[in-house]
PDB file of C-alpha atoms in Angstrom:
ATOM      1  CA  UNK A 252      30.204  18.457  53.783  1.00 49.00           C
ATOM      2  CA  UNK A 253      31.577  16.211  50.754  1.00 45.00           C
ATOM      3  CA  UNK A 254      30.008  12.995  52.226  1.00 46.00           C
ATOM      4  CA  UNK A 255      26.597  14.754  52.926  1.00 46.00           C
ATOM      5  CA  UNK A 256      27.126  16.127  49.348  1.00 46.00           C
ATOM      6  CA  UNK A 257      27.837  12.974  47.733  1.00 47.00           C
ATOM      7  CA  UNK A 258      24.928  11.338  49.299  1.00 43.00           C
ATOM      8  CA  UNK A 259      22.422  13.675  47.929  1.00 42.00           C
ATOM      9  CA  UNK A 260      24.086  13.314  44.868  1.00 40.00           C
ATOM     10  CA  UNK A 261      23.375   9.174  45.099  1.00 44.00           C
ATOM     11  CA  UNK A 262      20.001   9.924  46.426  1.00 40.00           C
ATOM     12  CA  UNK A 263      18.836  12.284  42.918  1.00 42.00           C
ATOM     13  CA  UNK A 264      20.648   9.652  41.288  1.00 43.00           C
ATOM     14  CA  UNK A 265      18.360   7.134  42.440  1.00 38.00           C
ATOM     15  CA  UNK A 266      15.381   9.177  42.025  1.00 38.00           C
ATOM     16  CA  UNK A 267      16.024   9.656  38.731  1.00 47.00           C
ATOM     17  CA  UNK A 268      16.468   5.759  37.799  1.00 41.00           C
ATOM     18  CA  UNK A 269      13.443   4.819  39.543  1.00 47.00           C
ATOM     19  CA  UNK A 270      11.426   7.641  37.766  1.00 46.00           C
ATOM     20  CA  UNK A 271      13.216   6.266  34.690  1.00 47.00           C
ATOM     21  CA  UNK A 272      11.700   2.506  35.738  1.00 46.00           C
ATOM     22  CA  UNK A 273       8.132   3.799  36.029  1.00 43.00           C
ATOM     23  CA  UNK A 274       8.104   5.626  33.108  1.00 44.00           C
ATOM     24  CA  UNK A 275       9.312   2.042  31.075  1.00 44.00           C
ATOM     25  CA  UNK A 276       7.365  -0.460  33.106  1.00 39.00           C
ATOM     26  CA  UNK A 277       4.353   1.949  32.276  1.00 40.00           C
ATOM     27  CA  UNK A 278       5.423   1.769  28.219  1.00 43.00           C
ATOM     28  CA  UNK A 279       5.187  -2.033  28.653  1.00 38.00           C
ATOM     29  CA  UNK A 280       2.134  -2.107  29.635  1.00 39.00           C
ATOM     30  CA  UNK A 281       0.749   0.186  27.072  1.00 46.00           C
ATOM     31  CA  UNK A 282       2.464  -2.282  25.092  1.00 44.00           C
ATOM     32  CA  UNK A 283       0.977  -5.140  26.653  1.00 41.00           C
ATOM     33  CA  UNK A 284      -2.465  -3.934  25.803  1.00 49.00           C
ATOM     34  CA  UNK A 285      -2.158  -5.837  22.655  1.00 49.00           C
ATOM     35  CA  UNK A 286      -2.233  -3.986  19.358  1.00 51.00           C
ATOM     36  CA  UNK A 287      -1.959   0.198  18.061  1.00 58.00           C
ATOM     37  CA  UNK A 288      -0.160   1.367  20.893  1.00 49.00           C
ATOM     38  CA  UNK A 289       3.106   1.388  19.175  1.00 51.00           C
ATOM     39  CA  UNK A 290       2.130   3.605  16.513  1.00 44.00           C
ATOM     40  CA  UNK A 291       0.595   5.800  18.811  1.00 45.00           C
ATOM     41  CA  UNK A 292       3.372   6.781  21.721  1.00 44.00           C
ATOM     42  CA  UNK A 293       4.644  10.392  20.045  1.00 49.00           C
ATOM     43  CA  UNK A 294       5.780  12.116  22.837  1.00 46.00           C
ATOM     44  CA  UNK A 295       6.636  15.109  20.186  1.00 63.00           C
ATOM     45  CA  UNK A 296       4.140  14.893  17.574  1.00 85.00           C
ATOM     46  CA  UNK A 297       5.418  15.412  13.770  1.00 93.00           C
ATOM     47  CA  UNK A 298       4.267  18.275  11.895  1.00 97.00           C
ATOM     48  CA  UNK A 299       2.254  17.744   8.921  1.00 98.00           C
ATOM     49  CA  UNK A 300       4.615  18.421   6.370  1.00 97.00           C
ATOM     50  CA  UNK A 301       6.725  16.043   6.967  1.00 97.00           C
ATOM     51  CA  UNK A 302       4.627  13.081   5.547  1.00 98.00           C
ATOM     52  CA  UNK A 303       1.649  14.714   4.409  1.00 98.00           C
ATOM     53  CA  UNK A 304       1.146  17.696   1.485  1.00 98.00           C
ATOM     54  CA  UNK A 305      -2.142  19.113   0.223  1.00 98.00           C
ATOM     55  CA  UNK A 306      -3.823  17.909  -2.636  1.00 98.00           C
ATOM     56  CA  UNK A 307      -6.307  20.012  -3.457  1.00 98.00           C
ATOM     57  CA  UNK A 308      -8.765  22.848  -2.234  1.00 98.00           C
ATOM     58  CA  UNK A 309      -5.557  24.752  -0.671  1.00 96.00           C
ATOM     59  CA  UNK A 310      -7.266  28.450  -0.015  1.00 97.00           C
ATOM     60  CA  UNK A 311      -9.405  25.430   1.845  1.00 98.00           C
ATOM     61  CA  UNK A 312      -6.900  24.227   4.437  1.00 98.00           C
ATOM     62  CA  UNK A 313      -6.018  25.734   7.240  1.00 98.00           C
ATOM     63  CA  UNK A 314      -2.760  24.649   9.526  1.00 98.00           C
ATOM     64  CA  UNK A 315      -2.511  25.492  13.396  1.00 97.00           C
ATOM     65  CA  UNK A 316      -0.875  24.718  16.104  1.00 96.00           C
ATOM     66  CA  UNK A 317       2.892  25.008  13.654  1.00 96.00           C
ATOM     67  CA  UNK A 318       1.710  22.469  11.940  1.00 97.00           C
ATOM     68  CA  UNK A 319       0.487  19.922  14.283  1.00 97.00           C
ATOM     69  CA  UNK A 320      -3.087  20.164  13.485  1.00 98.00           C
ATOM     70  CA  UNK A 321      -4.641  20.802   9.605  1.00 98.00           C
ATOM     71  CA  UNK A 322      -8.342  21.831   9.370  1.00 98.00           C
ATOM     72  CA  UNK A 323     -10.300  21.132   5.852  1.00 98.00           C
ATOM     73  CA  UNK A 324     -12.771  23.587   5.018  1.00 98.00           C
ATOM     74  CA  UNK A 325     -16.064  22.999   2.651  1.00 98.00           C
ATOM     75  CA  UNK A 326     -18.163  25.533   1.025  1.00 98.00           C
ATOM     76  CA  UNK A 327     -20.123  25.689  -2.042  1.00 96.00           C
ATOM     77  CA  UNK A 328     -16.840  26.528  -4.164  1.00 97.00           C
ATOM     78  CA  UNK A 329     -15.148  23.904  -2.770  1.00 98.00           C
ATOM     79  CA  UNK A 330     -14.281  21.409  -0.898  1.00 98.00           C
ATOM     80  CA  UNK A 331     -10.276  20.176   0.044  1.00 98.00           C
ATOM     81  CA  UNK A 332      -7.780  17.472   0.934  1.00 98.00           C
ATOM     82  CA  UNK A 333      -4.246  16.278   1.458  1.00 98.00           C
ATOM     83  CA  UNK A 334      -2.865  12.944   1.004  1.00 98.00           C
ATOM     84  CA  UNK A 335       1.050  11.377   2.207  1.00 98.00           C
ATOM     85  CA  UNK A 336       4.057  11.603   0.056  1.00 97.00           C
ATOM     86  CA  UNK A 337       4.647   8.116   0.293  1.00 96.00           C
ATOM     87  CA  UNK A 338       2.872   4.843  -0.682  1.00 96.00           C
ATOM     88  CA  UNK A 339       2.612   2.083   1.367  1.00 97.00           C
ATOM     89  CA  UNK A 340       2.188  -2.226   1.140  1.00 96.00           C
ATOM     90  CA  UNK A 341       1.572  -2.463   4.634  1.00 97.00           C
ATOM     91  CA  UNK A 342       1.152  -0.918   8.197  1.00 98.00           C
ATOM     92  CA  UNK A 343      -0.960   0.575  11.065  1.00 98.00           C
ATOM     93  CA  UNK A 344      -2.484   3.927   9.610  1.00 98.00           C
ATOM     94  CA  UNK A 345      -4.031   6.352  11.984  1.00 97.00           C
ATOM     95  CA  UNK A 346      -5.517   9.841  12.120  1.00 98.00           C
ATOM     96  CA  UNK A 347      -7.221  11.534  14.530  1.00 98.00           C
ATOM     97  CA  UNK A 348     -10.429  13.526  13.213  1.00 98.00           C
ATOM     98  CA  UNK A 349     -13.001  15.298  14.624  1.00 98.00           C
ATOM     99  CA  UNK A 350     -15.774  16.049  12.061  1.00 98.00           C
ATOM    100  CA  UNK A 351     -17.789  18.557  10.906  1.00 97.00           C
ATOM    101  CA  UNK A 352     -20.496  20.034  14.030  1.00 95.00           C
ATOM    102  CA  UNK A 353     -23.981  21.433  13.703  1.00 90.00           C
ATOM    103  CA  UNK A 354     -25.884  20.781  10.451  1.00 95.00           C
ATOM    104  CA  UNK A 355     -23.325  18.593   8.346  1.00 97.00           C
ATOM    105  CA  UNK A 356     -25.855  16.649   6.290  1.00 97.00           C
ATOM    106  CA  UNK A 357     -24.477  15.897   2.985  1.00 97.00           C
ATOM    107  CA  UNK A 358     -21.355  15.916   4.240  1.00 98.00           C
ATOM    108  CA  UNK A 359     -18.779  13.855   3.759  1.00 98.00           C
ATOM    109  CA  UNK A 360     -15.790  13.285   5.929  1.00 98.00           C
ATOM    110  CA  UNK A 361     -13.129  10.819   4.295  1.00 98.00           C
ATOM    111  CA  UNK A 362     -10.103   9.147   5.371  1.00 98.00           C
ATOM    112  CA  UNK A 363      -8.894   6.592   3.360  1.00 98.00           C
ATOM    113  CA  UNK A 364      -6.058   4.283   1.917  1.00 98.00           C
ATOM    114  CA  UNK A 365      -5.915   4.051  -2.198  1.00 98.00           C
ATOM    115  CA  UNK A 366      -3.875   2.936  -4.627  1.00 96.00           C
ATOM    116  CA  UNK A 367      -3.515   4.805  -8.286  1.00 92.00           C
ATOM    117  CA  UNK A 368      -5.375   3.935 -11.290  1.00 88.00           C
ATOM    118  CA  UNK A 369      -8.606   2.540 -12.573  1.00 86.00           C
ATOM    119  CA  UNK A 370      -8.283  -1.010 -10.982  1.00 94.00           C
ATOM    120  CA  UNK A 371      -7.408   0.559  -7.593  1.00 96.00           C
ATOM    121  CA  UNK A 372      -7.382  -1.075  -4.083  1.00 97.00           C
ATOM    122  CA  UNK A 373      -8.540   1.163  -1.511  1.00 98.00           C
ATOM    123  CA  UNK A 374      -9.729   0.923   2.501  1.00 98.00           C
ATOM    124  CA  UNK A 375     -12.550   3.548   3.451  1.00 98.00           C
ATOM    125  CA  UNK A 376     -13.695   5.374   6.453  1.00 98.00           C
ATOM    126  CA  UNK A 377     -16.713   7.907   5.550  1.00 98.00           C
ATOM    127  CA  UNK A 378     -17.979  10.471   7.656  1.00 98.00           C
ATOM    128  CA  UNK A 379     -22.072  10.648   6.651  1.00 97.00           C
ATOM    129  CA  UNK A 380     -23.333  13.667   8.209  1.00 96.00           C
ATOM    130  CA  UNK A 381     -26.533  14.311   9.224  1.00 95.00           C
ATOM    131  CA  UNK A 382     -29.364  17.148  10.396  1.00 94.00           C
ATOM    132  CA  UNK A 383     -28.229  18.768  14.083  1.00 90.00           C
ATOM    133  CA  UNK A 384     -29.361  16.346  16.679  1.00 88.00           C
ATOM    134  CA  UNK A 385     -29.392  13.333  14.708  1.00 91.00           C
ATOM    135  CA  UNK A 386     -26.202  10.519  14.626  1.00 90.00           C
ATOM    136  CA  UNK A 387     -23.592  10.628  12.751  1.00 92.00           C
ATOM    137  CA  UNK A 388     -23.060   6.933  10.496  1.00 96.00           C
ATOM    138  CA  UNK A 389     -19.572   5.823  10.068  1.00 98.00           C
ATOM    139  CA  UNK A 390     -19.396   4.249   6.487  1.00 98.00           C
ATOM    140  CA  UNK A 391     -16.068   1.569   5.800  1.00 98.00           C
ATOM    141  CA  UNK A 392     -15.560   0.293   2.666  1.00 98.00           C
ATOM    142  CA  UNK A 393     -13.300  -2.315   0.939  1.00 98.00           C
ATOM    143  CA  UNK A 394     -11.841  -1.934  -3.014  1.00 98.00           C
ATOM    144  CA  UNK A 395      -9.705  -4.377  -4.774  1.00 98.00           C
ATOM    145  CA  UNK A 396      -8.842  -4.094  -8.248  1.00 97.00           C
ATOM    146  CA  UNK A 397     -11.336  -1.441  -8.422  1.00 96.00           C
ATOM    147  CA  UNK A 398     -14.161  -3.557  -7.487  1.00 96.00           C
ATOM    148  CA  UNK A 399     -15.615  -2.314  -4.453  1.00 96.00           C
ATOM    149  CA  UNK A 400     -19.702  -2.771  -2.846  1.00 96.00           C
ATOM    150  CA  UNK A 401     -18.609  -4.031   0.657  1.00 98.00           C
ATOM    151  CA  UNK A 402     -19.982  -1.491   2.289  1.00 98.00           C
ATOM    152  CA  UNK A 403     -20.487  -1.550   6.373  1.00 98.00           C
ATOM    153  CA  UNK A 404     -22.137   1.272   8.305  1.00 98.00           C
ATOM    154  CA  UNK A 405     -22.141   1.598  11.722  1.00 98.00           C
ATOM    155  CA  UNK A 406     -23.584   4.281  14.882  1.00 97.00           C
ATOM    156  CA  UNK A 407     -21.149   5.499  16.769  1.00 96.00           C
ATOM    157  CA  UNK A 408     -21.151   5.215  20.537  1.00 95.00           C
ATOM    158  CA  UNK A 409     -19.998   8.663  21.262  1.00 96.00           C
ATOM    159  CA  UNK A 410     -19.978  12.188  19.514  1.00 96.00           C
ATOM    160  CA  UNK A 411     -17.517  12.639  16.633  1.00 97.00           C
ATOM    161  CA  UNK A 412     -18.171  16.178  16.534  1.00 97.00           C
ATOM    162  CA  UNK A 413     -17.429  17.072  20.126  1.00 96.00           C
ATOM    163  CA  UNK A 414     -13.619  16.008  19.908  1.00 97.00           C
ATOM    164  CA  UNK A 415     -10.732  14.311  18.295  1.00 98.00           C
ATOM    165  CA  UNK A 416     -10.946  10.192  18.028  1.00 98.00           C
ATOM    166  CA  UNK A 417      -8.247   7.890  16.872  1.00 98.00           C
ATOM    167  CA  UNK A 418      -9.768   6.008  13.432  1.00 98.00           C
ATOM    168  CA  UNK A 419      -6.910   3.210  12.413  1.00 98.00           C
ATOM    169  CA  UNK A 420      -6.529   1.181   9.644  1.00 98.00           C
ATOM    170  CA  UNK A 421      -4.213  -2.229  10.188  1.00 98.00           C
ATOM    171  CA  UNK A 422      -3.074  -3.840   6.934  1.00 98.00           C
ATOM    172  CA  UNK A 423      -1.062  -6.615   6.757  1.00 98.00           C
ATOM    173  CA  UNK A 424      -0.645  -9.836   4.547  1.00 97.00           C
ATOM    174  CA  UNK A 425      -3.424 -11.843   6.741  1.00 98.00           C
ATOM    175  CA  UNK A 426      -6.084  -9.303   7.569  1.00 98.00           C
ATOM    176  CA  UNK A 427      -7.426  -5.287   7.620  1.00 98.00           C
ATOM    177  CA  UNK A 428      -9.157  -3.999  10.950  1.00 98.00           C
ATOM    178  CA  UNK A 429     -10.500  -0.945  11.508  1.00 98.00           C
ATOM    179  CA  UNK A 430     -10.132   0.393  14.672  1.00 98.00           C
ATOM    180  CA  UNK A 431     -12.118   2.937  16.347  1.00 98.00           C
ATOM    181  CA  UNK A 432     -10.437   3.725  19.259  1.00 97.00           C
ATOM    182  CA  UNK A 433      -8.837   0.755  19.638  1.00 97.00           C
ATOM    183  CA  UNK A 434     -11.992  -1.029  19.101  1.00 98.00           C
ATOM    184  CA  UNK A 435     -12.188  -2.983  16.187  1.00 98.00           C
ATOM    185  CA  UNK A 436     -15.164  -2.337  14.014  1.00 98.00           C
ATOM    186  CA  UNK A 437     -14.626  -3.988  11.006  1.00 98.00           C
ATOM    187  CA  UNK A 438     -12.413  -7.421   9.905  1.00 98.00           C
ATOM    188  CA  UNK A 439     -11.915  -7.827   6.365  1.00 98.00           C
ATOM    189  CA  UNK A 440      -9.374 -11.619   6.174  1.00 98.00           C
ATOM    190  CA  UNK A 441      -7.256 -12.667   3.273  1.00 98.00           C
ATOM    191  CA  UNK A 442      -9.197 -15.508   1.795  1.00 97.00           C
ATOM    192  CA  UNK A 443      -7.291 -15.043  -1.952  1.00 96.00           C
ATOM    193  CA  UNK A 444      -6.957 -18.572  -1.150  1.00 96.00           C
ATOM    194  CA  UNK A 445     -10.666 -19.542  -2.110  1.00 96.00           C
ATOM    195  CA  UNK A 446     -10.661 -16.627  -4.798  1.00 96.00           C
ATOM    196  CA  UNK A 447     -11.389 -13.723  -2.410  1.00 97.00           C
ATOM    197  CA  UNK A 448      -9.538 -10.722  -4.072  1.00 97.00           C
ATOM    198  CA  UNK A 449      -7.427  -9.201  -1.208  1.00 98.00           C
ATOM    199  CA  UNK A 450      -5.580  -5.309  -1.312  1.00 97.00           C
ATOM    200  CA  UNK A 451      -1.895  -5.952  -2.534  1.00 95.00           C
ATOM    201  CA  UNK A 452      -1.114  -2.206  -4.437  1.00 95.00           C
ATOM    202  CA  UNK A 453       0.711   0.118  -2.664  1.00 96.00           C
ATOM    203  CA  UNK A 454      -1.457   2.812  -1.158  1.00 97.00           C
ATOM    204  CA  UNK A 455      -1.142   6.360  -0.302  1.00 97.00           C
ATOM    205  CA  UNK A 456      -3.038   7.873   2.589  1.00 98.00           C
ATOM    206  CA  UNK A 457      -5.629  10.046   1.774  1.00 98.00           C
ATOM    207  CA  UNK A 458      -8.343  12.691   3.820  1.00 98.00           C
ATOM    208  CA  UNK A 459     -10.546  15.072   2.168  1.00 98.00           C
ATOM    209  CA  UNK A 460     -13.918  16.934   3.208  1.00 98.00           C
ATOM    210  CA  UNK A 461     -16.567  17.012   0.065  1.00 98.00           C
ATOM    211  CA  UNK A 462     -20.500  17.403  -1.130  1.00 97.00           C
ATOM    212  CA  UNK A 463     -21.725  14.157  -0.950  1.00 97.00           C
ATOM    213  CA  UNK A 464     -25.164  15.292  -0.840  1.00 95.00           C
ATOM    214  CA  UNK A 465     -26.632  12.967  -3.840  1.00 96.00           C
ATOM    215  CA  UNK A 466     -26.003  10.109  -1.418  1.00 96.00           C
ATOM    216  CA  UNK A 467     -24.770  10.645   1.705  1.00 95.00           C
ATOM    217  CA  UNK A 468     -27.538  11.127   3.993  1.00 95.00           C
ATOM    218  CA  UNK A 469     -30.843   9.769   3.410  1.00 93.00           C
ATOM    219  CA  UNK A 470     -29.334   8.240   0.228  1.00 94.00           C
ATOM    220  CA  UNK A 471     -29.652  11.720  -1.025  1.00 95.00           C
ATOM    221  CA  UNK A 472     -32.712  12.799  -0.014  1.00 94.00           C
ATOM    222  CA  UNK A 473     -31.783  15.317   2.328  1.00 95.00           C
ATOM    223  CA  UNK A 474     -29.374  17.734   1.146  1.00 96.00           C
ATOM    224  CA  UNK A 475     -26.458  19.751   1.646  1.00 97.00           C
ATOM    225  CA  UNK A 476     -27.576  23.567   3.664  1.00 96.00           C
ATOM    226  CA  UNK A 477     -25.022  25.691   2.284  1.00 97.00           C
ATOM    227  CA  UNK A 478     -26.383  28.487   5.174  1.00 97.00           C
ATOM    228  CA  UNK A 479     -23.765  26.393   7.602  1.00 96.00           C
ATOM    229  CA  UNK A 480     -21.004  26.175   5.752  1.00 97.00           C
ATOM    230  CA  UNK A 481     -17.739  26.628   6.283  1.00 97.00           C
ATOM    231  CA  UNK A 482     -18.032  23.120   7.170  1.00 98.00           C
ATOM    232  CA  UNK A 483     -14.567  22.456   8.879  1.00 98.00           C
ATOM    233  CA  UNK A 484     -13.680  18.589  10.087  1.00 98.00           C
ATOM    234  CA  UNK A 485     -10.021  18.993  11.367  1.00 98.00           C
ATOM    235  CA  UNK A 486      -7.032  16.356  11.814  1.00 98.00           C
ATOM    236  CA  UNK A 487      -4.011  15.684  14.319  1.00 98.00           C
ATOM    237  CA  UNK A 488      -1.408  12.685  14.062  1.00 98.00           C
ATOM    238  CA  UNK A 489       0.640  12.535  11.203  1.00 98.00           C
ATOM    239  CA  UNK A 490       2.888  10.172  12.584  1.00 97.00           C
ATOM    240  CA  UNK A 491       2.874   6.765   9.869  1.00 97.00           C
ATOM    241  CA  UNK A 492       3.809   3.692  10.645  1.00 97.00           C
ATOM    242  CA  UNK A 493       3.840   1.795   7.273  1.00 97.00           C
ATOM    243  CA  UNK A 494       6.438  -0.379   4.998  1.00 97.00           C
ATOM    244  CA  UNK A 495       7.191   2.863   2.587  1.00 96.00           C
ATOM    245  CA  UNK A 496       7.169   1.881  -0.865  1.00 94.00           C
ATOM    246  CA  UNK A 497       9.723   3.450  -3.279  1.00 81.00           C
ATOM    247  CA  UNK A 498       8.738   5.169  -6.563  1.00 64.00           C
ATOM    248  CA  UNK A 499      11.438   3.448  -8.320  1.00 54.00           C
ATOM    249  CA  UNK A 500      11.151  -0.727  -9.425  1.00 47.00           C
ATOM    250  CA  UNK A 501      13.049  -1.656  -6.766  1.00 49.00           C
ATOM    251  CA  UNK A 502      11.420  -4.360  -4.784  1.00 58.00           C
ATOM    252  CA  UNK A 503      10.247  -4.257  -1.555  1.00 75.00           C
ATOM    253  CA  UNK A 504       9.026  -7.174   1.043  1.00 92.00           C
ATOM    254  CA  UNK A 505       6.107  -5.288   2.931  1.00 96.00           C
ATOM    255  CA  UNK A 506       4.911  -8.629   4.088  1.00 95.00           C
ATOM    256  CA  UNK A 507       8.052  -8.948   6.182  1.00 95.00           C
ATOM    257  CA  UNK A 508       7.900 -10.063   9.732  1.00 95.00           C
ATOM    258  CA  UNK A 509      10.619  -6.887  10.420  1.00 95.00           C
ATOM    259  CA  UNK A 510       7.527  -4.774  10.642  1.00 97.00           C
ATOM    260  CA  UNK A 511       5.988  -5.447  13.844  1.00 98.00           C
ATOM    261  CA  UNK A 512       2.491  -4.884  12.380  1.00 98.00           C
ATOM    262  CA  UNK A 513       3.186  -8.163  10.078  1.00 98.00           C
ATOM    263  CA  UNK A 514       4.169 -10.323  13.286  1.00 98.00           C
ATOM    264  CA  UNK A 515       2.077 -13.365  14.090  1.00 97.00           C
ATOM    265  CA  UNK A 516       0.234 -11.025  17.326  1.00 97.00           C
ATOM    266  CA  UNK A 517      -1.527  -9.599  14.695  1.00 98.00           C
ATOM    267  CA  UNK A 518      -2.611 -11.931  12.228  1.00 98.00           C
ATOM    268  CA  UNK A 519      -5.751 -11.992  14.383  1.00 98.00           C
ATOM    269  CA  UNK A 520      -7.794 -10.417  16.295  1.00 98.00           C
ATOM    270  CA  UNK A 521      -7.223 -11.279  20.255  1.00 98.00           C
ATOM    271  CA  UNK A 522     -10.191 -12.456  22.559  1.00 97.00           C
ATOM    272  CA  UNK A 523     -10.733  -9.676  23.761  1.00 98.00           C
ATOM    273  CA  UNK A 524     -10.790  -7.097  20.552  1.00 98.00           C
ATOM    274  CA  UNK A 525     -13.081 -10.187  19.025  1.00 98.00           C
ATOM    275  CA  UNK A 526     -15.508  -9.699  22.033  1.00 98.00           C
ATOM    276  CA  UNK A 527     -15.324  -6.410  21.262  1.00 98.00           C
ATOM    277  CA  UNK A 528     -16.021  -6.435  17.956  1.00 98.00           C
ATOM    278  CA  UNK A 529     -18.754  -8.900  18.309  1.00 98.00           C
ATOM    279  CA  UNK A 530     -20.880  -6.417  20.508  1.00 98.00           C
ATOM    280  CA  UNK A 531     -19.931  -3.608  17.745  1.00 98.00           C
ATOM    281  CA  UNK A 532     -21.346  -5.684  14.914  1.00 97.00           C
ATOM    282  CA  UNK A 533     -24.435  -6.565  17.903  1.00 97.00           C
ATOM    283  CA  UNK A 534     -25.211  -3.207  19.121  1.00 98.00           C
ATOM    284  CA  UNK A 535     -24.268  -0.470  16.461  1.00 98.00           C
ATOM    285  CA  UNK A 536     -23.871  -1.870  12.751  1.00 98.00           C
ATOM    286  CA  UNK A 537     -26.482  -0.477  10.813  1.00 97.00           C
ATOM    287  CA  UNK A 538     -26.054  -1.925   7.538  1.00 98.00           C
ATOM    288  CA  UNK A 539     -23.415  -4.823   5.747  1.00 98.00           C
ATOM    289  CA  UNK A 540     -23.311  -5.860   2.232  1.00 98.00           C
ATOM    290  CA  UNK A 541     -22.756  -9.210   3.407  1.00 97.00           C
ATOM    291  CA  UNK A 542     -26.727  -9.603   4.778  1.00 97.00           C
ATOM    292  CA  UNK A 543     -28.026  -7.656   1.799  1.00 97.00           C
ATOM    293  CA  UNK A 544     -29.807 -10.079  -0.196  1.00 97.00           C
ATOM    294  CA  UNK A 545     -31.712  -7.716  -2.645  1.00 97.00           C
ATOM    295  CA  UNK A 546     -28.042  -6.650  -4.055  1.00 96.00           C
ATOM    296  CA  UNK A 547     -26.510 -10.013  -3.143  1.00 97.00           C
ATOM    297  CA  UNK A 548     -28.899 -12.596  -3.841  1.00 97.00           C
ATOM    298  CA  UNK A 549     -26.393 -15.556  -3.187  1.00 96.00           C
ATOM    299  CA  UNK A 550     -23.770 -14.522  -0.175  1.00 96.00           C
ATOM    300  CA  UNK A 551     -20.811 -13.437  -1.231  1.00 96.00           C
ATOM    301  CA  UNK A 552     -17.603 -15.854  -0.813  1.00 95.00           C
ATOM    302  CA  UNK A 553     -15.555 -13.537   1.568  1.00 94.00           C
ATOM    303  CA  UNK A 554     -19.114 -13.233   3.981  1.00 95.00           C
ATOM    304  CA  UNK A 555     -19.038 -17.052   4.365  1.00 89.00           C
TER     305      UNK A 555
END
């Protein structure tokens, strides 16, 4: 009886490693897939208040699921937001949104990266809704020292309104990316070399849900029909990974290759993400400052 015992005993034991082996060998592939997966393995996802706090519009915002999902809420009193309790100088940022449904022109969905102050750095994803039926645009945006006009706008390949999608932000000292789904839909490289201005500030993360209705759709044209509101764009993820800046003077090297985000694997973008991101800017950019001429006569530097 003690042998038989003993060998069933060696036999779960077994089990149990080579479950254990799986599970790893299938976390190194994820890992092998190149770049975001690391910030996105959260077997127990954080709650909200852990890194993230309301900023405004609170009788607006509406938490579920203890915590693990916060919906924004629009109406014609108001619109809301929340934003981290830290600043950042570098990292992968993500959130998972799903936006506003039905009849959302005018509306704007925003999930962003700024710094404080009038010459502000700041990395934009905007939501432009649209009349039932018609797509979605997906509007990113680029601000250094407050200057900003580098706008991109893209279709989506799928519906935003239907369910949550992973919208990242990569920052490091080299380049930004922003990821859609993993895709990369936007490169914006450090050229401060040639005189490019580049984000350096530290950043907070910021969402909100607002009227944008004197531009957003149409370039204003079509407005905001308050008859479907609430509007309600809701948000999961609030895991960070970023280089937290302190409040205080105290120096800190964000730039560091200690942060995997800052290691040499992600100075650029891969061959496969740049194929990818080649057939994004083919097949489903709808606008780019960079081929504007009427606002930008002569190209800009950072386009060349």
């Amino acid at each position: 009886m003690c042998q038989a015992r003993e060998s069933k005993i060696q036999i779960l034991a077994w089990v149990n490693l080579d479950m254990s082996s799986l599970f790893l060998i299938f976390l190194i592939l994820l890992v092998a897939d190149g770049v975001l997966v690391r910030g996105s393995i959260n077997i127990t996802e954080i709650s909200f208040d852990q890194n993230y706090e309301v900023t405004w519009g609170d009788n607006h915002v509406v938490s579920l699921n203890q915590g693990k999902e916060i919906q924004l809420t629009m109406d014609n009193s108001s619109g809301s937001g929340f934003g981290s309790k830290m600043s950042y100088g570098s990292g992968l940022f993500h959130l998972r949104i799903k936006v506003p449904d039905r009849n959302s022109a005018g509306v704007v969905t925003a999930y962003y990266l700024t710094s404080q102050g009038r010459s502000h750095d700041e990395l934009d994803f905007e939501f432009l809704g649209n009349r039932e039926g018609k797509p979605y645009r997906l509007q990113t945006n680029v601000f250094v020292d407050g200057q900003g006009n580098r706008e991109q706008r893209i279709l989506l390949w799928f519906d935003p309104t239907a369910d949550f999608h992973n919208y990242r932000i990569l920052w490091n000292q080299h380049q930004i990316v922003f990821y859609v789904d993993n895709i990369p839909i936007r490169v914006y490289k450090n050229k401060s070399d040639i005189g490019v201005g580049y984000p350096t500030k530290p950043m907070q993360i910021q969402a909100s849900l607002w009227d944008g209705d004197s531009w957003a759709t149409n370039g204003g044209k079509t407005k905001t029909d308050w008859s479907y509101a609430p509007f309600r764009a809701s948000f999961q993820g609030f895991d960070v990974s970023g280089c937290q800046v302190p409040t205080s003077n105290i120096s800190q090297n964000c730039s560091s290759d200690k942060y995997w985000w800052n290691t040499q694997k992600f100075w650029r973008l891969d061959s496969v993400r740049q194929r990818q991101y080649e057939r994004v800017k083919h097949k489903y950019m709808t606008y780019g400052y960079c081929a504007d001429r009427n606002r930008y006569p002569e190209i800009p530097l950072e386009c060349l």
